[in-house]
PDB file of C-alpha atoms in Angstrom:
ATOM      1  CA  MET A 702      -7.269 198.138-104.633  1.00 88.00           C
ATOM      2  CA  GLU A 703      -8.023 201.825-104.980  1.00 96.00           C
ATOM      3  CA  LEU A 704      -8.390 202.733-108.645  1.00 98.00           C
ATOM      4  CA  SER A 705      -7.290 205.953-110.282  1.00 98.00           C
ATOM      5  CA  ILE A 706      -8.144 206.474-113.957  1.00 98.00           C
ATOM      6  CA  ILE A 707      -5.492 208.403-115.892  1.00 98.00           C
ATOM      7  CA  ILE A 708      -6.496 210.160-119.101  1.00 98.00           C
ATOM      8  CA  PRO A 709      -4.121 212.524-120.995  1.00 97.00           C
ATOM      9  CA  VAL A 710      -5.933 214.822-123.408  1.00 97.00           C
ATOM     10  CA  TYR A 711      -4.823 217.328-126.033  1.00 96.00           C
ATOM     11  CA  ASN A 712      -7.474 219.560-127.664  1.00 95.00           C
ATOM     12  CA  ARG A 713     -10.180 216.858-127.526  1.00 94.00           C
ATOM     13  CA  PRO A 714     -13.050 218.108-125.315  1.00 95.00           C
ATOM     14  CA  GLN A 715     -15.672 216.199-127.301  1.00 95.00           C
ATOM     15  CA  GLU A 716     -13.782 212.991-126.836  1.00 94.00           C
ATOM     16  CA  VAL A 717     -13.546 213.622-123.083  1.00 97.00           C
ATOM     17  CA  GLN A 718     -17.324 214.211-123.014  1.00 97.00           C
ATOM     18  CA  GLU A 719     -18.008 210.836-124.654  1.00 95.00           C
ATOM     19  CA  LEU A 720     -15.524 208.980-122.457  1.00 97.00           C
ATOM     20  CA  LEU A 721     -16.872 210.457-119.228  1.00 98.00           C
ATOM     21  CA  GLU A 722     -20.420 209.561-120.323  1.00 97.00           C
ATOM     22  CA  SER A 723     -19.264 205.948-120.456  1.00 97.00           C
ATOM     23  CA  PHE A 724     -17.961 206.218-116.877  1.00 98.00           C
ATOM     24  CA  GLU A 725     -21.428 207.315-115.750  1.00 97.00           C
ATOM     25  CA  LYS A 726     -22.761 203.963-116.975  1.00 97.00           C
ATOM     26  CA  GLN A 727     -20.188 201.778-115.143  1.00 97.00           C
ATOM     27  CA  THR A 728     -21.559 198.966-112.991  1.00 97.00           C
ATOM     28  CA  TYR A 729     -18.445 199.077-110.717  1.00 96.00           C
ATOM     29  CA  ALA A 730     -19.771 199.853-107.244  1.00 93.00           C
ATOM     30  CA  LYS A 731     -16.609 201.019-105.408  1.00 96.00           C
ATOM     31  CA  ALA A 732     -15.264 204.538-105.317  1.00 96.00           C
ATOM     32  CA  TYR A 733     -12.593 205.595-107.809  1.00 97.00           C
ATOM     33  CA  GLU A 734     -11.139 208.822-109.150  1.00 98.00           C
ATOM     34  CA  ILE A 735     -10.659 210.083-112.720  1.00 98.00           C
ATOM     35  CA  VAL A 736      -7.574 212.170-113.385  1.00 98.00           C
ATOM     36  CA  ILE A 737      -7.782 214.238-116.551  1.00 98.00           C
ATOM     37  CA  VAL A 738      -4.385 215.647-117.551  1.00 98.00           C
ATOM     38  CA  GLU A 739      -4.780 218.513-120.060  1.00 97.00           C
ATOM     39  CA  ASP A 740      -1.466 218.507-121.954  1.00 96.00           C
ATOM     40  CA  GLY A 741      -1.151 222.211-122.846  1.00 95.00           C
ATOM     41  CA  SER A 742      -4.365 222.237-124.872  1.00 95.00           C
ATOM     42  CA  THR A 743      -5.799 225.365-126.484  1.00 96.00           C
ATOM     43  CA  LYS A 744      -9.219 223.714-126.485  1.00 96.00           C
ATOM     44  CA  SER A 745      -9.836 223.083-122.791  1.00 96.00           C
ATOM     45  CA  SER A 746     -11.811 220.141-121.393  1.00 97.00           C
ATOM     46  CA  LYS A 747     -12.220 221.822-117.980  1.00 97.00           C
ATOM     47  CA  GLU A 748     -15.885 222.832-118.485  1.00 97.00           C
ATOM     48  CA  VAL A 749     -16.721 219.325-119.746  1.00 97.00           C
ATOM     49  CA  CYS A 750     -15.142 217.818-116.626  1.00 97.00           C
ATOM     50  CA  GLU A 751     -16.948 220.233-114.338  1.00 96.00           C
ATOM     51  CA  SER A 752     -20.311 219.286-115.892  1.00 97.00           C
ATOM     52  CA  PHE A 753     -20.038 215.675-114.556  1.00 97.00           C
ATOM     53  CA  LYS A 754     -20.989 216.406-110.955  1.00 95.00           C
ATOM     54  CA  ASN A 755     -21.511 212.774-110.046  1.00 95.00           C
ATOM     55  CA  LEU A 756     -18.017 211.655-111.011  1.00 97.00           C
ATOM     56  CA  ASN A 757     -14.932 212.111-108.856  1.00 97.00           C
ATOM     57  CA  ILE A 758     -12.757 214.062-111.377  1.00 98.00           C
ATOM     58  CA  ASN A 759      -9.447 215.656-110.691  1.00 98.00           C
ATOM     59  CA  TYR A 760      -8.725 218.018-113.626  1.00 98.00           C
ATOM     60  CA  LEU A 761      -4.997 218.988-114.061  1.00 98.00           C
ATOM     61  CA  PHE A 762      -3.483 221.366-116.564  1.00 97.00           C
ATOM     62  CA  LYS A 763       0.181 221.350-117.527  1.00 96.00           C
ATOM     63  CA  GLU A 764       2.455 222.591-120.332  1.00 94.00           C
ATOM     64  CA  ASN A 765       2.619 220.383-123.397  1.00 93.00           C
ATOM     65  CA  SER A 766       5.115 217.560-123.001  1.00 92.00           C
ATOM     66  CA  GLY A 767       3.506 214.597-124.723  1.00 92.00           C
ATOM     67  CA  PRO A 768       1.234 211.696-123.669  1.00 93.00           C
ATOM     68  CA  GLY A 769       3.839 209.670-121.809  1.00 95.00           C
ATOM     69  CA  ALA A 770       4.902 212.566-119.582  1.00 95.00           C
ATOM     70  CA  SER A 771       1.270 213.505-119.083  1.00 97.00           C
ATOM     71  CA  ARG A 772       0.388 210.006-117.856  1.00 97.00           C
ATOM     72  CA  ASN A 773       3.333 210.149-115.485  1.00 98.00           C
ATOM     73  CA  TYR A 774       2.152 213.581-114.242  1.00 98.00           C
ATOM     74  CA  GLY A 775      -1.282 212.160-113.524  1.00 98.00           C
ATOM     75  CA  MET A 776      -0.057 209.059-111.761  1.00 98.00           C
ATOM     76  CA  GLN A 777       2.294 211.108-109.609  1.00 98.00           C
ATOM     77  CA  ARG A 778      -0.702 213.067-108.323  1.00 97.00           C
ATOM     78  CA  ALA A 779      -3.287 210.313-108.183  1.00 98.00           C
ATOM     79  CA  GLN A 780      -4.712 209.059-104.925  1.00 97.00           C
ATOM     80  CA  GLY A 781      -5.150 205.399-105.801  1.00 97.00           C
ATOM     81  CA  ASN A 782      -2.730 202.494-105.676  1.00 97.00           C
ATOM     82  CA  TYR A 783      -3.614 201.015-109.051  1.00 98.00           C
ATOM     83  CA  PHE A 784      -3.752 203.127-112.217  1.00 98.00           C
ATOM     84  CA  ILE A 785      -5.854 202.466-115.315  1.00 98.00           C
ATOM     85  CA  ILE A 786      -4.790 204.425-118.398  1.00 98.00           C
ATOM     86  CA  PHE A 787      -6.943 205.287-121.411  1.00 97.00           C
ATOM     87  CA  ASP A 788      -6.596 207.445-124.501  1.00 95.00           C
ATOM     88  CA  SER A 789      -9.208 210.176-124.819  1.00 95.00           C
ATOM     89  CA  ASP A 790     -10.635 208.602-128.010  1.00 93.00           C
ATOM     90  CA  CYS A 791     -11.859 205.501-126.134  1.00 95.00           C
ATOM     91  CA  VAL A 792     -15.306 204.609-124.815  1.00 95.00           C
ATOM     92  CA  LEU A 793     -15.822 201.909-122.170  1.00 97.00           C
ATOM     93  CA  PRO A 794     -18.401 199.075-122.125  1.00 96.00           C
ATOM     94  CA  ASP A 795     -20.626 199.307-119.019  1.00 97.00           C
ATOM     95  CA  ASN A 796     -18.872 196.487-117.160  1.00 97.00           C
ATOM     96  CA  TYR A 797     -15.275 197.416-117.894  1.00 98.00           C
ATOM     97  CA  LEU A 798     -14.135 198.538-114.446  1.00 98.00           C
ATOM     98  CA  LYS A 799     -15.993 195.758-112.611  1.00 97.00           C
ATOM     99  CA  LEU A 800     -14.490 193.126-114.919  1.00 97.00           C
ATOM    100  CA  VAL A 801     -10.952 194.499-114.451  1.00 97.00           C
ATOM    101  CA  ALA A 802     -11.273 194.782-110.697  1.00 97.00           C
ATOM    102  CA  ASP A 803     -12.707 191.252-110.407  1.00 97.00           C
ATOM    103  CA  SER A 804      -9.936 189.835-112.620  1.00 96.00           C
ATOM    104  CA  LEU A 805      -7.171 191.533-110.607  1.00 96.00           C
ATOM    105  CA  GLU A 806      -8.623 190.451-107.259  1.00 95.00           C
ATOM    106  CA  THR A 807      -8.787 186.873-108.508  1.00 95.00           C
ATOM    107  CA  ASP A 808      -5.407 186.789-110.228  1.00 94.00           C
ATOM    108  CA  TYR A 809      -3.388 189.858-109.363  1.00 96.00           C
ATOM    109  CA  VAL A 810      -0.762 191.209-111.776  1.00 96.00           C
ATOM    110  CA  ASP A 811       1.214 194.458-111.585  1.00 97.00           C
ATOM    111  CA  PHE A 812       0.409 195.520-115.130  1.00 97.00           C
ATOM    112  CA  PHE A 813      -2.082 194.456-117.708  1.00 96.00           C
ATOM    113  CA  GLY A 814      -3.491 195.350-121.092  1.00 96.00           C
ATOM    114  CA  GLY A 815      -6.800 194.931-122.843  1.00 95.00           C
ATOM    115  CA  PRO A 816      -7.869 194.810-126.473  1.00 92.00           C
ATOM    116  CA  ASP A 817      -9.620 197.415-128.542  1.00 90.00           C
ATOM    117  CA  ALA A 818     -12.772 196.900-130.579  1.00 90.00           C
ATOM    118  CA  ALA A 819     -14.909 198.769-133.066  1.00 88.00           C
ATOM    119  CA  HIS A 820     -18.335 199.981-131.969  1.00 88.00           C
ATOM    120  CA  GLU A 821     -21.273 199.406-134.334  1.00 88.00           C
ATOM    121  CA  ASP A 822     -21.572 203.174-134.658  1.00 88.00           C
ATOM    122  CA  PHE A 823     -18.071 203.577-136.031  1.00 91.00           C
ATOM    123  CA  THR A 824     -17.488 204.598-139.675  1.00 92.00           C
ATOM    124  CA  SER A 825     -16.421 202.069-142.294  1.00 95.00           C
ATOM    125  CA  LEU A 826     -12.932 203.561-142.260  1.00 94.00           C
ATOM    126  CA  GLN A 827     -12.671 203.225-138.485  1.00 93.00           C
ATOM    127  CA  LYS A 828     -13.848 199.637-138.619  1.00 94.00           C
ATOM    128  CA  ALA A 829     -11.444 198.761-141.437  1.00 95.00           C
ATOM    129  CA  ILE A 830      -8.474 200.243-139.562  1.00 94.00           C
ATOM    130  CA  ASN A 831      -9.578 198.506-136.357  1.00 92.00           C
ATOM    131  CA  TYR A 832      -9.608 195.207-138.308  1.00 93.00           C
ATOM    132  CA  VAL A 833      -6.096 195.558-139.690  1.00 93.00           C
ATOM    133  CA  MET A 834      -4.726 196.687-136.318  1.00 90.00           C
ATOM    134  CA  THR A 835      -6.188 193.635-134.491  1.00 87.00           C
ATOM    135  CA  SER A 836      -6.626 190.793-136.940  1.00 90.00           C
ATOM    136  CA  LEU A 837      -4.677 187.538-136.752  1.00 86.00           C
ATOM    137  CA  PHE A 838      -3.987 187.823-140.481  1.00 88.00           C
ATOM    138  CA  THR A 839      -2.373 191.288-140.287  1.00 88.00           C
ATOM    139  CA  THR A 840      -0.718 191.842-136.939  1.00 79.00           C
ATOM    140  CA  GLY A 841      -0.816 188.247-135.616  1.00 70.00           C
ATOM    141  CA  GLY A 842      -3.507 189.410-133.201  1.00 59.00           C
ATOM    142  CA  ILE A 843      -0.817 190.614-130.782  1.00 57.00           C
ATOM    143  CA  ARG A 844      -3.082 193.426-129.481  1.00 56.00           C
ATOM    144  CA  GLY A 845      -5.624 191.047-127.954  1.00 50.00           C
ATOM    145  CA  ARG A 846      -5.518 187.330-128.835  1.00 53.00           C
ATOM    146  CA  LYS A 847      -7.157 185.307-126.029  1.00 53.00           C
ATOM    147  CA  GLU A 848      -4.388 182.696-126.057  1.00 48.00           C
ATOM    148  CA  VAL A 849      -1.820 185.337-125.281  1.00 46.00           C
ATOM    149  CA  ASN A 850      -2.272 185.558-121.517  1.00 45.00           C
ATOM    150  CA  SER A 851       1.250 186.058-120.183  1.00 51.00           C
ATOM    151  CA  LYS A 852       4.135 188.315-121.167  1.00 78.00           C
ATOM    152  CA  PHE A 853       1.576 190.499-122.818  1.00 90.00           C
ATOM    153  CA  GLU A 854       2.795 193.904-124.018  1.00 91.00           C
ATOM    154  CA  PRO A 855       0.007 196.364-123.143  1.00 94.00           C
ATOM    155  CA  ARG A 856      -0.849 199.444-125.175  1.00 93.00           C
ATOM    156  CA  SER A 857      -1.466 202.703-123.376  1.00 93.00           C
ATOM    157  CA  PHE A 858      -4.962 203.236-124.818  1.00 95.00           C
ATOM    158  CA  ASN A 859      -6.094 200.453-122.499  1.00 96.00           C
ATOM    159  CA  MET A 860      -3.540 199.630-119.791  1.00 97.00           C
ATOM    160  CA  GLY A 861      -3.280 199.157-116.054  1.00 98.00           C
ATOM    161  CA  ILE A 862      -0.265 199.469-113.798  1.00 98.00           C
ATOM    162  CA  SER A 863       0.177 199.327-110.036  1.00 98.00           C
ATOM    163  CA  LYS A 864       1.598 202.267-108.108  1.00 98.00           C
ATOM    164  CA  ASN A 865       4.478 200.046-107.008  1.00 98.00           C
ATOM    165  CA  ALA A 866       5.391 199.178-110.607  1.00 98.00           C
ATOM    166  CA  PHE A 867       5.051 202.826-111.720  1.00 98.00           C
ATOM    167  CA  GLU A 868       7.342 204.106-108.961  1.00 98.00           C
ATOM    168  CA  ALA A 869       9.919 201.369-109.562  1.00 98.00           C
ATOM    169  CA  SER A 870      10.089 202.093-113.326  1.00 97.00           C
ATOM    170  CA  ALA A 871       9.571 205.887-113.242  1.00 97.00           C
ATOM    171  CA  GLY A 872       6.834 205.397-115.755  1.00 97.00           C
ATOM    172  CA  PHE A 873       6.757 206.214-119.446  1.00 97.00           C
ATOM    173  CA  GLY A 874       9.838 207.526-121.354  1.00 95.00           C
ATOM    174  CA  LYS A 875       9.874 210.528-123.701  1.00 92.00           C
ATOM    175  CA  ILE A 876       9.649 208.619-126.987  1.00 94.00           C
ATOM    176  CA  HIS A 877       6.275 208.643-128.789  1.00 93.00           C
ATOM    177  CA  PRO A 878       4.973 206.386-130.129  1.00 94.00           C
ATOM    178  CA  GLY A 879       6.758 203.429-128.528  1.00 94.00           C
ATOM    179  CA  GLU A 880       6.587 204.629-124.926  1.00 96.00           C
ATOM    180  CA  ASP A 881       4.241 201.763-123.920  1.00 94.00           C
ATOM    181  CA  PRO A 882       6.324 198.757-125.187  1.00 95.00           C
ATOM    182  CA  ASP A 883       9.451 200.476-123.789  1.00 97.00           C
ATOM    183  CA  LEU A 884       7.761 200.658-120.369  1.00 97.00           C
ATOM    184  CA  SER A 885       6.593 197.025-120.566  1.00 96.00           C
ATOM    185  CA  ILE A 886      10.116 195.799-121.331  1.00 96.00           C
ATOM    186  CA  ARG A 887      11.628 197.775-118.425  1.00 97.00           C
ATOM    187  CA  LEU A 888       8.933 196.423-116.100  1.00 97.00           C
ATOM    188  CA  TRP A 889       9.680 192.863-117.122  1.00 96.00           C
ATOM    189  CA  ASP A 890      13.390 193.524-116.452  1.00 96.00           C
ATOM    190  CA  LEU A 891      12.467 194.748-112.992  1.00 97.00           C
ATOM    191  CA  GLY A 892      10.683 191.510-112.305  1.00 96.00           C
ATOM    192  CA  PHE A 893       7.064 192.620-112.724  1.00 97.00           C
ATOM    193  CA  ASP A 894       4.555 190.371-114.532  1.00 94.00           C
ATOM    194  CA  SER A 895       1.975 191.333-117.115  1.00 95.00           C
ATOM    195  CA  ARG A 896      -0.957 189.698-118.801  1.00 93.00           C
ATOM    196  CA  LEU A 897      -3.852 190.278-121.116  1.00 94.00           C
ATOM    197  CA  ILE A 898      -7.327 190.628-119.715  1.00 95.00           C
ATOM    198  CA  SER A 899      -9.028 189.700-123.007  1.00 92.00           C
ATOM    199  CA  GLU A 900     -12.558 190.552-121.884  1.00 94.00           C
ATOM    200  CA  ALA A 901     -11.510 194.081-120.858  1.00 96.00           C
ATOM    201  CA  PHE A 902     -11.848 195.725-124.231  1.00 95.00           C
ATOM    202  CA  VAL A 903     -12.522 199.341-125.046  1.00 96.00           C
ATOM    203  CA  TYR A 904     -14.100 200.920-128.091  1.00 94.00           C
ATOM    204  CA  HIS A 905     -11.190 202.744-129.701  1.00 91.00           C
ATOM    205  CA  LYS A 906     -12.578 205.419-132.030  1.00 85.00           C
ATOM    206  CA  ARG A 907      -9.350 206.434-133.775  1.00 78.00           C
ATOM    207  CA  ARG A 908     -10.413 209.736-135.253  1.00 71.00           C
ATOM    208  CA  ILE A 909      -8.350 209.151-138.357  1.00 78.00           C
ATOM    209  CA  SER A 910      -8.012 209.544-142.138  1.00 90.00           C
ATOM    210  CA  TRP A 911      -5.997 207.542-144.626  1.00 94.00           C
ATOM    211  CA  SER A 912      -3.163 210.110-144.491  1.00 94.00           C
ATOM    212  CA  LYS A 913      -3.122 210.135-140.701  1.00 93.00           C
ATOM    213  CA  PHE A 914      -3.153 206.355-140.611  1.00 94.00           C
ATOM    214  CA  TYR A 915      -0.152 206.256-143.000  1.00 96.00           C
ATOM    215  CA  THR A 916       1.711 208.740-140.833  1.00 95.00           C
ATOM    216  CA  GLN A 917       0.898 206.706-137.726  1.00 93.00           C
ATOM    217  CA  VAL A 918       2.056 203.331-139.061  1.00 95.00           C
ATOM    218  CA  ARG A 919       5.252 204.925-140.420  1.00 96.00           C
ATOM    219  CA  LYS A 920       6.021 206.129-136.879  1.00 96.00           C
ATOM    220  CA  PHE A 921       5.327 202.597-135.582  1.00 95.00           C
ATOM    221  CA  GLY A 922       7.774 201.160-138.097  1.00 97.00           C
ATOM    222  CA  THR A 923      10.387 203.740-137.296  1.00 98.00           C
ATOM    223  CA  VAL A 924      10.149 203.195-133.532  1.00 97.00           C
ATOM    224  CA  ARG A 925      10.514 199.439-133.431  1.00 96.00           C
ATOM    225  CA  PRO A 926      14.254 199.297-134.414  1.00 97.00           C
ATOM    226  CA  ILE A 927      14.938 201.990-131.814  1.00 97.00           C
ATOM    227  CA  LEU A 928      13.270 199.844-129.191  1.00 97.00           C
ATOM    228  CA  THR A 929      15.167 196.705-130.198  1.00 95.00           C
ATOM    229  CA  ASN A 930      18.387 198.774-130.162  1.00 96.00           C
ATOM    230  CA  TRP A 931      17.614 199.774-126.564  1.00 96.00           C
ATOM    231  CA  HIS A 932      16.386 196.257-125.637  1.00 95.00           C
ATOM    232  CA  PRO A 933      18.218 193.803-127.985  1.00 95.00           C
ATOM    233  CA  LYS A 934      16.675 190.664-126.460  1.00 92.00           C
ATOM    234  CA  THR A 935      13.203 191.754-127.618  1.00 91.00           C
ATOM    235  CA  ALA A 936      14.031 191.523-131.372  1.00 91.00           C
ATOM    236  CA  LYS A 937      11.695 189.234-133.262  1.00 90.00           C
ATOM    237  CA  LEU A 938      11.576 188.077-136.842  1.00 90.00           C
ATOM    238  CA  THR A 939       7.881 188.914-136.969  1.00 88.00           C
ATOM    239  CA  TYR A 940       8.747 192.616-136.905  1.00 92.00           C
ATOM    240  CA  TRP A 941      10.174 192.152-140.431  1.00 94.00           C
ATOM    241  CA  PHE A 942       6.906 190.834-141.864  1.00 93.00           C
ATOM    242  CA  PRO A 943       5.558 194.127-143.374  1.00 94.00           C
ATOM    243  CA  THR A 944       8.999 194.895-144.892  1.00 96.00           C
ATOM    244  CA  CYS A 945       9.270 191.379-146.350  1.00 94.00           C
ATOM    245  CA  PHE A 946       5.696 191.616-147.671  1.00 94.00           C
ATOM    246  CA  MET A 947       6.413 194.834-149.519  1.00 94.00           C
ATOM    247  CA  LEU A 948       9.731 193.640-150.909  1.00 94.00           C
ATOM    248  CA  GLY A 949       8.006 190.398-151.946  1.00 94.00           C
ATOM    249  CA  LEU A 950       5.182 192.411-153.594  1.00 94.00           C
ATOM    250  CA  ILE A 951       7.691 194.371-155.685  1.00 95.00           C
ATOM    251  CA  THR A 952       9.483 191.200-156.576  1.00 96.00           C
ATOM    252  CA  ALA A 953       6.168 189.536-157.515  1.00 95.00           C
ATOM    253  CA  PHE A 954       5.290 192.263-159.986  1.00 94.00           C
ATOM    254  CA  ILE A 955       8.795 192.141-161.549  1.00 96.00           C
ATOM    255  CA  LEU A 956       8.504 188.380-161.982  1.00 96.00           C
ATOM    256  CA  ALA A 957       5.067 188.825-163.527  1.00 95.00           C
ATOM    257  CA  MET A 958       6.719 190.932-166.280  1.00 95.00           C
ATOM    258  CA  PHE A 959       8.612 187.777-167.172  1.00 95.00           C
ATOM    259  CA  GLU A 960       5.370 185.696-167.113  1.00 95.00           C
ATOM    260  CA  ILE A 961       6.079 184.164-163.715  1.00 96.00           C
ATOM    261  CA  TYR A 962       2.675 184.693-162.052  1.00 95.00           C
ATOM    262  CA  LEU A 963       2.658 182.417-158.981  1.00 95.00           C
ATOM    263  CA  PRO A 964       4.001 185.094-156.556  1.00 94.00           C
ATOM    264  CA  VAL A 965       1.392 187.665-157.723  1.00 95.00           C
ATOM    265  CA  LEU A 966      -1.336 185.054-157.365  1.00 96.00           C
ATOM    266  CA  CYS A 967      -0.202 184.366-153.785  1.00 94.00           C
ATOM    267  CA  VAL A 968      -0.330 188.077-152.904  1.00 94.00           C
ATOM    268  CA  LEU A 969      -3.794 188.363-154.464  1.00 96.00           C
ATOM    269  CA  GLY A 970      -4.925 185.266-152.556  1.00 97.00           C
ATOM    270  CA  TYR A 971      -3.808 186.915-149.324  1.00 96.00           C
ATOM    271  CA  LEU A 972      -5.686 190.130-150.093  1.00 96.00           C
ATOM    272  CA  VAL A 973      -8.792 188.193-151.031  1.00 97.00           C
ATOM    273  CA  LEU A 974      -8.516 186.383-147.661  1.00 97.00           C
ATOM    274  CA  ILE A 975      -8.339 189.796-145.908  1.00 97.00           C
ATOM    275  CA  ALA A 976     -11.365 191.060-147.841  1.00 97.00           C
ATOM    276  CA  LEU A 977     -13.425 187.979-147.056  1.00 97.00           C
ATOM    277  CA  ASP A 978     -12.449 187.734-143.408  1.00 97.00           C
ATOM    278  CA  SER A 979     -13.107 191.436-142.746  1.00 97.00           C
ATOM    279  CA  SER A 980     -16.360 191.400-144.739  1.00 97.00           C
ATOM    280  CA  ILE A 981     -17.672 188.433-142.734  1.00 97.00           C
ATOM    281  CA  LYS A 982     -16.579 189.768-139.365  1.00 94.00           C
ATOM    282  CA  ASN A 983     -17.888 193.287-140.070  1.00 95.00           C
ATOM    283  CA  LYS A 984     -20.901 192.136-142.100  1.00 95.00           C
ATOM    284  CA  SER A 985     -20.006 194.607-144.817  1.00 97.00           C
ATOM    285  CA  LEU A 986     -18.328 194.208-148.223  1.00 97.00           C
ATOM    286  CA  GLU A 987     -17.387 197.851-148.158  1.00 97.00           C
ATOM    287  CA  ILE A 988     -15.450 197.426-144.870  1.00 97.00           C
ATOM    288  CA  GLY A 989     -13.827 194.313-146.376  1.00 97.00           C
ATOM    289  CA  LEU A 990     -12.601 196.287-149.381  1.00 97.00           C
ATOM    290  CA  PHE A 991     -11.479 199.170-147.160  1.00 97.00           C
ATOM    291  CA  SER A 992      -9.529 196.626-145.117  1.00 97.00           C
ATOM    292  CA  VAL A 993      -7.565 195.545-148.157  1.00 97.00           C
ATOM    293  CA  TRP A 994      -6.487 199.126-148.780  1.00 97.00           C
ATOM    294  CA  ALA A 995      -5.748 199.562-145.048  1.00 96.00           C
ATOM    295  CA  VAL A 996      -3.488 196.541-145.081  1.00 96.00           C
ATOM    296  CA  LEU A 997      -1.515 197.905-147.998  1.00 96.00           C
ATOM    297  CA  VAL A 998      -1.234 201.282-146.320  1.00 96.00           C
ATOM    298  CA  GLN A 999      -0.137 199.648-143.109  1.00 95.00           C
ATOM    299  CA  PHE A1000       2.499 197.451-144.731  1.00 95.00           C
ATOM    300  CA  VAL A1001       3.855 200.164-147.011  1.00 96.00           C
ATOM    301  CA  GLY A1002       4.116 202.717-144.174  1.00 96.00           C
ATOM    302  CA  TYR A1003       5.393 200.394-141.492  1.00 97.00           C
ATOM    303  CA  GLY A1004       7.507 198.179-143.747  1.00 96.00           C
ATOM    304  CA  PHE A1005       9.629 200.816-145.423  1.00 96.00           C
ATOM    305  CA  ALA A1006       9.939 202.983-142.319  1.00 97.00           C
ATOM    306  CA  PHE A1007      11.123 199.923-140.380  1.00 97.00           C
ATOM    307  CA  LEU A1008      13.707 199.118-143.064  1.00 97.00           C
ATOM    308  CA  GLU A1009      14.969 202.699-143.119  1.00 97.00           C
ATOM    309  CA  SER A1010      15.155 202.935-139.317  1.00 98.00           C
ATOM    310  CA  LYS A1011      16.835 199.526-139.156  1.00 97.00           C
ATOM    311  CA  ILE A1012      19.603 200.686-141.513  1.00 97.00           C
ATOM    312  CA  LYS A1013      20.105 204.004-139.725  1.00 97.00           C
ATOM    313  CA  ILE A1014      19.809 202.834-136.123  1.00 96.00           C
ATOM    314  CA  GLY A1015      20.827 199.187-136.297  1.00 93.00           C
ATOM    315  CA  LEU A1016      23.415 199.148-139.089  1.00 94.00           C
ATOM    316  CA  LEU A1017      24.856 202.706-139.125  1.00 96.00           C
ATOM    317  CA  LYS A1018      24.448 203.171-135.341  1.00 96.00           C
ATOM    318  CA  LYS A1019      23.108 206.700-135.615  1.00 97.00           C
ATOM    319  CA  ASP A1020      21.597 208.523-132.665  1.00 96.00           C
ATOM    320  CA  PRO A1021      17.772 208.037-132.677  1.00 96.00           C
ATOM    321  CA  GLU A1022      17.097 211.467-131.239  1.00 95.00           C
ATOM    322  CA  GLN A1023      19.162 213.209-133.895  1.00 95.00           C
ATOM    323  CA  GLU A1024      17.785 211.127-136.729  1.00 96.00           C
ATOM    324  CA  TYR A1025      14.156 211.234-135.630  1.00 97.00           C
ATOM    325  CA  PRO A1026      13.674 214.285-133.369  1.00 95.00           C
ATOM    326  CA  ASP A1027       9.913 214.344-134.000  1.00 94.00           C
ATOM    327  CA  LEU A1028       9.636 211.063-132.031  1.00 95.00           C
ATOM    328  CA  PHE A1029      11.012 212.509-128.848  1.00 94.00           C
ATOM    329  CA  PHE A1030       9.469 215.035-126.464  1.00 86.00           C
ATOM    330  CA  LYS A1031      11.908 217.314-124.684  1.00 74.00           C
TER     331      LYS A1031
END
């Protein structure tokens, strides 16, 4: 395999600096290229790229068209035959490339995904959001459970795809977010296999605030019914969990007004479980408490957006691009 690393970036030169510094520490011995695709940024990363003389960097600038199109642009111009895609807000462990190359040489697959993790230097907010995005108790661990080793749906912050699979599928679509599960589904339909490489994690910094997190999870909730409308066989009951949780929470508080307290106690028990589990895993009570709030933000944002989108797209059969134009790049 000849590896090409594809990194779209938009106004994030400091993130590119930190990511490239982690490439300098890689233990992978073979040659590879790094393709930086500047997606119409006003804050250029060109000088940062030029400062890393010991890395094989191909810096490309294009008009703004979104991360999916930028990844496609980079892969179309890359020299390798296997592409590894990262978001600019990631940092790699020293052995990442070697681990991935060894895994693919031992058990080849045309596309793969890896988990994300929180670095010890991350803020309490970043660690709490990382917990709720990856925990078995919040998302079912679908972003990186070790036992999920086939039919894994990669996320584009940490994803690999062969040149053959990219060319057969034409790459990412114009929806965002949601372009990565859409690509995975189309690749499966074309006969390509995927899997999780559970050891190939990245530190995903997520430069985020509570308001940005809420906006992000609302978009995730809105996108899922669009994807199941495009790919009906991928519909799962688990996608309803945040919506059911929020409707159940409202019902629990109504019942409590009539002195029926068991549902409220069940909700409180779940939130206590989140607080304890996150506090133990992160060795911080503060992060545990932040995680409780993050779960509520996640479920409110995703749950109600999912329900709204399900009604508009699934029930009323409205056009996704007309209803949610902000999710589609032209």
